[in-house]
């Protein structure tokens, strides 16, 4: 069943976006390429094929960046305390810098990542290492996710769900996603511990009018 995300503001975040021209919209370029194997025919521009895997990686990076902003970018004292508490888990995969300006160096076999930026280090952990299933990376991700509100989780979902224009019974529905696919994503990326909890969370979003069924006929499922 299809559900749509309501374009409304909450807790300092907003789903409202300034409408882009199609030729400037990355999502348009990705979805357009996904429906045709022909030339994109852009004047004075060159566009290269983008795989679904790369689209997925881009969406994942967006979700991780938002998660870091929501948690470590919160109140100064709270964000500092949380970022410091993560260092124990970070040390399981990285040599930590002894002084400011030195590098976080990944000590996992086959990984050459190093950076002086703690934020870049966490991004690498929450994308590449999380996807590979490293326990310390999963722990860090779950710790950060536990600090988010249900409304913030909805904002993360907006960037993580497969949101697109869909057709059903000869009607076109914009900005919508499939309920079962959304539940799978919510469990996979820690917004809910299991499918039952994911359904409960989705129903909460519906009660707050953050999402709705495209025809207002069904509960979230």
Short mmCIF file of the C-alpha atoms (twelve columns), coordinates in Angstrom:
data_MODEL
# 
_entry.id   MODEL 
# 
loop_
_atom_site.group_PDB 
_atom_site.id 
_atom_site.type_symbol 
_atom_site.label_atom_id 
_atom_site.label_alt_id 
_atom_site.label_comp_id 
_atom_site.label_asym_id 
_atom_site.label_seq_id 
_atom_site.Cartn_x 
_atom_site.Cartn_y 
_atom_site.Cartn_z 
_atom_site.pdbx_PDB_model_num 
ATOM 1   C CA . UNK A 1   0.000  0.000  0.000   1 
ATOM 2   C CA . UNK A 2   1.202  3.488  -0.844  1 
ATOM 3   C CA . UNK A 3   1.753  6.200  1.746   1 
ATOM 4   C CA . UNK A 4   2.799  9.781  1.240   1 
ATOM 5   C CA . UNK A 5   4.910  12.065 3.384   1 
ATOM 6   C CA . UNK A 6   3.117  15.225 4.418   1 
ATOM 7   C CA . UNK A 7   4.898  18.462 3.538   1 
ATOM 8   C CA . UNK A 8   4.923  20.115 6.936   1 
ATOM 9   C CA . UNK A 9   7.375  21.507 9.470   1 
ATOM 10  C CA . UNK A 10  8.197  19.996 12.862  1 
ATOM 11  C CA . UNK A 11  10.879 20.399 15.519  1 
ATOM 12  C CA . UNK A 12  12.958 22.719 13.377  1 
ATOM 13  C CA . UNK A 13  12.917 20.417 10.369  1 
ATOM 14  C CA . UNK A 14  10.810 20.812 7.264   1 
ATOM 15  C CA . UNK A 15  9.861  18.582 4.386   1 
ATOM 16  C CA . UNK A 16  8.967  21.657 2.375   1 
ATOM 17  C CA . UNK A 17  11.413 22.284 -0.408  1 
ATOM 18  C CA . UNK A 18  11.766 24.962 -3.022  1 
ATOM 19  C CA . UNK A 19  10.757 23.443 -6.319  1 
ATOM 20  C CA . UNK A 20  13.763 22.786 -8.506  1 
ATOM 21  C CA . UNK A 21  14.027 22.857 -12.227 1 
ATOM 22  C CA . UNK A 22  14.174 19.298 -13.463 1 
ATOM 23  C CA . UNK A 23  17.568 19.763 -15.073 1 
ATOM 24  C CA . UNK A 24  19.017 20.835 -11.714 1 
ATOM 25  C CA . UNK A 25  17.447 18.078 -9.645  1 
ATOM 26  C CA . UNK A 26  19.695 15.094 -8.809  1 
ATOM 27  C CA . UNK A 27  16.676 12.927 -7.967  1 
ATOM 28  C CA . UNK A 28  15.181 13.711 -11.357 1 
ATOM 29  C CA . UNK A 29  18.420 12.737 -13.081 1 
ATOM 30  C CA . UNK A 30  18.591 9.447  -11.198 1 
ATOM 31  C CA . UNK A 31  14.954 8.489  -11.717 1 
ATOM 32  C CA . UNK A 32  15.026 9.608  -15.357 1 
ATOM 33  C CA . UNK A 33  18.007 7.408  -16.065 1 
ATOM 34  C CA . UNK A 34  16.350 4.523  -14.270 1 
ATOM 35  C CA . UNK A 35  13.419 4.579  -16.733 1 
ATOM 36  C CA . UNK A 36  15.346 4.809  -19.962 1 
ATOM 37  C CA . UNK A 37  18.550 3.522  -21.503 1 
ATOM 38  C CA . UNK A 38  18.698 6.350  -24.011 1 
ATOM 39  C CA . UNK A 39  20.677 9.577  -24.054 1 
ATOM 40  C CA . UNK A 40  19.547 12.090 -21.430 1 
ATOM 41  C CA . UNK A 41  19.827 14.823 -24.087 1 
ATOM 42  C CA . UNK A 42  20.921 17.632 -21.772 1 
ATOM 43  C CA . UNK A 43  22.089 20.721 -23.626 1 
ATOM 44  C CA . UNK A 44  25.738 21.669 -22.966 1 
ATOM 45  C CA . UNK A 45  25.983 19.060 -20.182 1 
ATOM 46  C CA . UNK A 46  27.258 15.524 -19.817 1 
ATOM 47  C CA . UNK A 47  25.585 13.068 -17.454 1 
ATOM 48  C CA . UNK A 48  27.020 9.675  -16.659 1 
ATOM 49  C CA . UNK A 49  24.979 6.562  -15.848 1 
ATOM 50  C CA . UNK A 50  24.226 6.270  -12.128 1 
ATOM 51  C CA . UNK A 51  23.629 2.810  -10.698 1 
ATOM 52  C CA . UNK A 52  20.952 2.048  -8.140  1 
ATOM 53  C CA . UNK A 53  23.778 1.092  -5.764  1 
ATOM 54  C CA . UNK A 54  25.243 4.594  -6.025  1 
ATOM 55  C CA . UNK A 55  21.818 6.163  -5.496  1 
ATOM 56  C CA . UNK A 56  21.465 4.002  -2.386  1 
ATOM 57  C CA . UNK A 57  24.885 5.085  -1.108  1 
ATOM 58  C CA . UNK A 58  23.995 8.734  -1.649  1 
ATOM 59  C CA . UNK A 59  20.733 8.364  0.291   1 
ATOM 60  C CA . UNK A 60  22.583 6.518  3.053   1 
ATOM 61  C CA . UNK A 61  25.118 9.357  3.373   1 
ATOM 62  C CA . UNK A 62  22.280 11.866 3.621   1 
ATOM 63  C CA . UNK A 63  20.636 9.874  6.424   1 
ATOM 64  C CA . UNK A 64  23.940 9.561  8.317   1 
ATOM 65  C CA . UNK A 65  24.716 13.278 7.973   1 
ATOM 66  C CA . UNK A 66  21.256 14.130 9.309   1 
ATOM 67  C CA . UNK A 67  21.630 11.678 12.178  1 
ATOM 68  C CA . UNK A 68  24.949 13.240 13.203  1 
ATOM 69  C CA . UNK A 69  23.465 16.739 12.983  1 
ATOM 70  C CA . UNK A 70  20.446 15.737 15.088  1 
ATOM 71  C CA . UNK A 71  22.496 14.109 17.830  1 
ATOM 72  C CA . UNK A 72  26.030 15.524 17.997  1 
ATOM 73  C CA . UNK A 73  24.823 18.898 16.732  1 
ATOM 74  C CA . UNK A 74  22.237 19.197 19.511  1 
ATOM 75  C CA . UNK A 75  22.751 21.252 22.662  1 
ATOM 76  C CA . UNK A 76  26.470 21.975 23.034  1 
ATOM 77  C CA . UNK A 77  27.042 20.152 26.327  1 
ATOM 78  C CA . UNK A 78  24.867 17.189 25.380  1 
ATOM 79  C CA . UNK A 79  26.456 16.841 21.933  1 
ATOM 80  C CA . UNK A 80  29.987 17.013 23.387  1 
ATOM 81  C CA . UNK A 81  29.202 14.449 26.054  1 
ATOM 82  C CA . UNK A 82  27.700 12.068 23.498  1 
ATOM 83  C CA . UNK A 83  30.585 12.427 21.022  1 
ATOM 84  C CA . UNK A 84  33.090 11.769 23.816  1 
ATOM 85  C CA . UNK A 85  31.212 8.676  24.978  1 
ATOM 86  C CA . UNK A 86  31.516 7.176  21.489  1 
ATOM 87  C CA . UNK A 87  35.330 7.237  21.506  1 
ATOM 88  C CA . UNK A 88  35.573 3.877  23.284  1 
ATOM 89  C CA . UNK A 89  33.756 2.149  20.426  1 
ATOM 90  C CA . UNK A 90  35.637 4.219  17.827  1 
ATOM 91  C CA . UNK A 91  38.941 3.003  19.325  1 
ATOM 92  C CA . UNK A 92  38.008 -0.591 18.449  1 
ATOM 93  C CA . UNK A 93  38.499 0.225  14.786  1 
ATOM 94  C CA . UNK A 94  40.746 3.292  14.800  1 
ATOM 95  C CA . UNK A 95  43.976 4.556  16.287  1 
ATOM 96  C CA . UNK A 96  42.870 7.744  18.040  1 
ATOM 97  C CA . UNK A 97  44.818 11.017 17.762  1 
ATOM 98  C CA . UNK A 98  46.743 11.993 20.882  1 
ATOM 99  C CA . UNK A 99  46.518 15.719 20.170  1 
ATOM 100 C CA . UNK A 100 44.206 17.931 18.111  1 
ATOM 101 C CA . UNK A 101 45.192 17.878 14.448  1 
ATOM 102 C CA . UNK A 102 46.466 14.315 14.355  1 
ATOM 103 C CA . UNK A 103 44.688 11.667 12.303  1 
ATOM 104 C CA . UNK A 104 42.047 9.068  13.095  1 
ATOM 105 C CA . UNK A 105 43.610 6.047  11.358  1 
ATOM 106 C CA . UNK A 106 41.539 2.969  10.588  1 
ATOM 107 C CA . UNK A 107 43.353 -0.147 11.825  1 
ATOM 108 C CA . UNK A 108 41.040 -2.691 10.220  1 
ATOM 109 C CA . UNK A 109 42.666 -4.898 7.626   1 
ATOM 110 C CA . UNK A 110 42.318 -3.607 4.058   1 
ATOM 111 C CA . UNK A 111 41.039 -0.171 5.097   1 
ATOM 112 C CA . UNK A 112 43.132 2.881  4.260   1 
ATOM 113 C CA . UNK A 113 40.851 5.551  5.695   1 
ATOM 114 C CA . UNK A 114 42.401 8.286  7.817   1 
ATOM 115 C CA . UNK A 115 41.267 11.802 8.656   1 
ATOM 116 C CA . UNK A 116 41.851 14.538 11.209  1 
ATOM 117 C CA . UNK A 117 38.091 15.115 11.298  1 
ATOM 118 C CA . UNK A 118 36.106 13.217 13.937  1 
ATOM 119 C CA . UNK A 119 32.932 13.860 11.942  1 
ATOM 120 C CA . UNK A 120 34.455 12.323 8.790   1 
ATOM 121 C CA . UNK A 121 35.588 9.346  10.861  1 
ATOM 122 C CA . UNK A 122 32.047 8.823  12.169  1 
ATOM 123 C CA . UNK A 123 30.595 9.137  8.668   1 
ATOM 124 C CA . UNK A 124 32.933 6.386  7.458   1 
ATOM 125 C CA . UNK A 125 31.991 4.212  10.438  1 
ATOM 126 C CA . UNK A 126 28.245 4.735  9.965   1 
ATOM 127 C CA . UNK A 127 28.291 4.075  6.226   1 
ATOM 128 C CA . UNK A 128 31.041 1.704  5.069   1 
ATOM 129 C CA . UNK A 129 31.785 -0.110 8.324   1 
ATOM 130 C CA . UNK A 130 28.143 -0.296 9.414   1 
ATOM 131 C CA . UNK A 131 27.160 -1.860 6.094   1 
ATOM 132 C CA . UNK A 132 29.960 -4.416 6.569   1 
ATOM 133 C CA . UNK A 133 28.464 -5.347 9.934   1 
ATOM 134 C CA . UNK A 134 31.308 -4.405 12.282  1 
ATOM 135 C CA . UNK A 135 29.986 -4.668 15.834  1 
ATOM 136 C CA . UNK A 136 31.490 -1.400 17.087  1 
ATOM 137 C CA . UNK A 137 29.997 0.461  14.102  1 
ATOM 138 C CA . UNK A 138 26.545 -1.012 14.802  1 
ATOM 139 C CA . UNK A 139 26.881 -0.024 18.468  1 
ATOM 140 C CA . UNK A 140 27.734 3.579  17.564  1 
ATOM 141 C CA . UNK A 141 24.854 3.781  15.111  1 
ATOM 142 C CA . UNK A 142 22.353 2.348  17.610  1 
ATOM 143 C CA . UNK A 143 23.576 4.735  20.320  1 
ATOM 144 C CA . UNK A 144 23.000 7.740  18.079  1 
ATOM 145 C CA . UNK A 145 19.634 6.470  16.848  1 
ATOM 146 C CA . UNK A 146 18.477 5.993  20.454  1 
ATOM 147 C CA . UNK A 147 18.920 9.738  20.984  1 
ATOM 148 C CA . UNK A 148 16.424 10.708 18.263  1 
ATOM 149 C CA . UNK A 149 12.739 11.473 18.728  1 
ATOM 150 C CA . UNK A 150 9.980  9.755  16.759  1 
ATOM 151 C CA . UNK A 151 9.540  12.950 14.735  1 
ATOM 152 C CA . UNK A 152 13.228 13.056 13.910  1 
ATOM 153 C CA . UNK A 153 13.074 9.425  12.808  1 
ATOM 154 C CA . UNK A 154 10.362 10.444 10.339  1 
ATOM 155 C CA . UNK A 155 12.687 13.080 8.914   1 
ATOM 156 C CA . UNK A 156 15.419 10.463 8.525   1 
ATOM 157 C CA . UNK A 157 12.920 8.149  6.834   1 
ATOM 158 C CA . UNK A 158 12.024 10.837 4.308   1 
ATOM 159 C CA . UNK A 159 15.590 10.672 2.998   1 
ATOM 160 C CA . UNK A 160 15.907 6.905  3.364   1 
ATOM 161 C CA . UNK A 161 12.626 5.585  1.966   1 
ATOM 162 C CA . UNK A 162 12.198 4.932  -1.737  1 
ATOM 163 C CA . UNK A 163 10.024 8.027  -2.198  1 
ATOM 164 C CA . UNK A 164 8.867  8.599  -5.765  1 
ATOM 165 C CA . UNK A 165 5.897  9.123  -8.065  1 
ATOM 166 C CA . UNK A 166 3.874  5.923  -8.432  1 
ATOM 167 C CA . UNK A 167 0.856  4.818  -10.433 1 
ATOM 168 C CA . UNK A 168 -2.032 2.814  -8.988  1 
ATOM 169 C CA . UNK A 169 -5.369 2.077  -10.662 1 
ATOM 170 C CA . UNK A 170 -4.673 4.677  -13.349 1 
ATOM 171 C CA . UNK A 171 -3.931 7.392  -10.781 1 
ATOM 172 C CA . UNK A 172 -0.578 9.066  -10.258 1 
ATOM 173 C CA . UNK A 173 0.575  9.641  -6.680  1 
ATOM 174 C CA . UNK A 174 3.563  11.866 -5.995  1 
ATOM 175 C CA . UNK A 175 5.989  11.775 -3.065  1 
ATOM 176 C CA . UNK A 176 4.921  8.325  -1.857  1 
ATOM 177 C CA . UNK A 177 6.421  5.022  -0.699  1 
ATOM 178 C CA . UNK A 178 5.310  1.408  -0.236  1 
ATOM 179 C CA . UNK A 179 4.402  0.512  3.347   1 
ATOM 180 C CA . UNK A 180 6.034  -2.954 3.435   1 
ATOM 181 C CA . UNK A 181 9.252  -1.651 1.874   1 
ATOM 182 C CA . UNK A 182 9.332  1.186  4.413   1 
ATOM 183 C CA . UNK A 183 8.929  -1.254 7.324   1 
ATOM 184 C CA . UNK A 184 11.830 -3.341 6.029   1 
ATOM 185 C CA . UNK A 185 14.026 -0.216 5.772   1 
ATOM 186 C CA . UNK A 186 13.067 0.949  9.282   1 
ATOM 187 C CA . UNK A 187 14.128 -2.384 10.800  1 
ATOM 188 C CA . UNK A 188 17.307 -2.663 8.719   1 
ATOM 189 C CA . UNK A 189 18.519 0.800  9.720   1 
ATOM 190 C CA . UNK A 190 17.554 0.735  13.362  1 
ATOM 191 C CA . UNK A 191 14.537 3.050  13.480  1 
ATOM 192 C CA . UNK A 192 12.618 0.121  14.963  1 
ATOM 193 C CA . UNK A 193 13.757 -3.133 16.588  1 
ATOM 194 C CA . UNK A 194 11.346 -5.317 14.591  1 
ATOM 195 C CA . UNK A 195 8.479  -5.101 12.103  1 
ATOM 196 C CA . UNK A 196 5.840  -4.789 14.817  1 
ATOM 197 C CA . UNK A 197 7.664  -1.801 16.333  1 
ATOM 198 C CA . UNK A 198 8.059  -0.305 12.851  1 
ATOM 199 C CA . UNK A 199 4.303  -0.517 12.264  1 
ATOM 200 C CA . UNK A 200 3.676  1.151  15.627  1 
ATOM 201 C CA . UNK A 201 6.086  3.954  14.720  1 
ATOM 202 C CA . UNK A 202 4.456  4.434  11.312  1 
ATOM 203 C CA . UNK A 203 1.024  4.601  12.918  1 
ATOM 204 C CA . UNK A 204 2.335  7.283  15.276  1 
ATOM 205 C CA . UNK A 205 3.521  9.294  12.270  1 
ATOM 206 C CA . UNK A 206 0.055  8.957  10.769  1 
ATOM 207 C CA . UNK A 207 -1.555 10.171 14.002  1 
ATOM 208 C CA . UNK A 208 0.672  13.253 13.863  1 
ATOM 209 C CA . UNK A 209 -0.162 13.750 10.169  1 
ATOM 210 C CA . UNK A 210 3.481  13.353 9.166   1 
ATOM 211 C CA . UNK A 211 2.466  10.644 6.684   1 
ATOM 212 C CA . UNK A 212 -0.841 9.482  5.270   1 
ATOM 213 C CA . UNK A 213 -2.248 6.760  3.050   1 
ATOM 214 C CA . UNK A 214 -2.624 8.122  -0.483  1 
ATOM 215 C CA . UNK A 215 -6.366 7.458  -0.493  1 
ATOM 216 C CA . UNK A 216 -6.885 7.701  3.287   1 
ATOM 217 C CA . UNK A 217 -8.249 4.164  3.278   1 
ATOM 218 C CA . UNK A 218 -5.760 2.139  5.317   1 
ATOM 219 C CA . UNK A 219 -3.648 2.256  8.471   1 
ATOM 220 C CA . UNK A 220 0.122  2.022  8.178   1 
ATOM 221 C CA . UNK A 221 1.116  -1.568 7.411   1 
# 
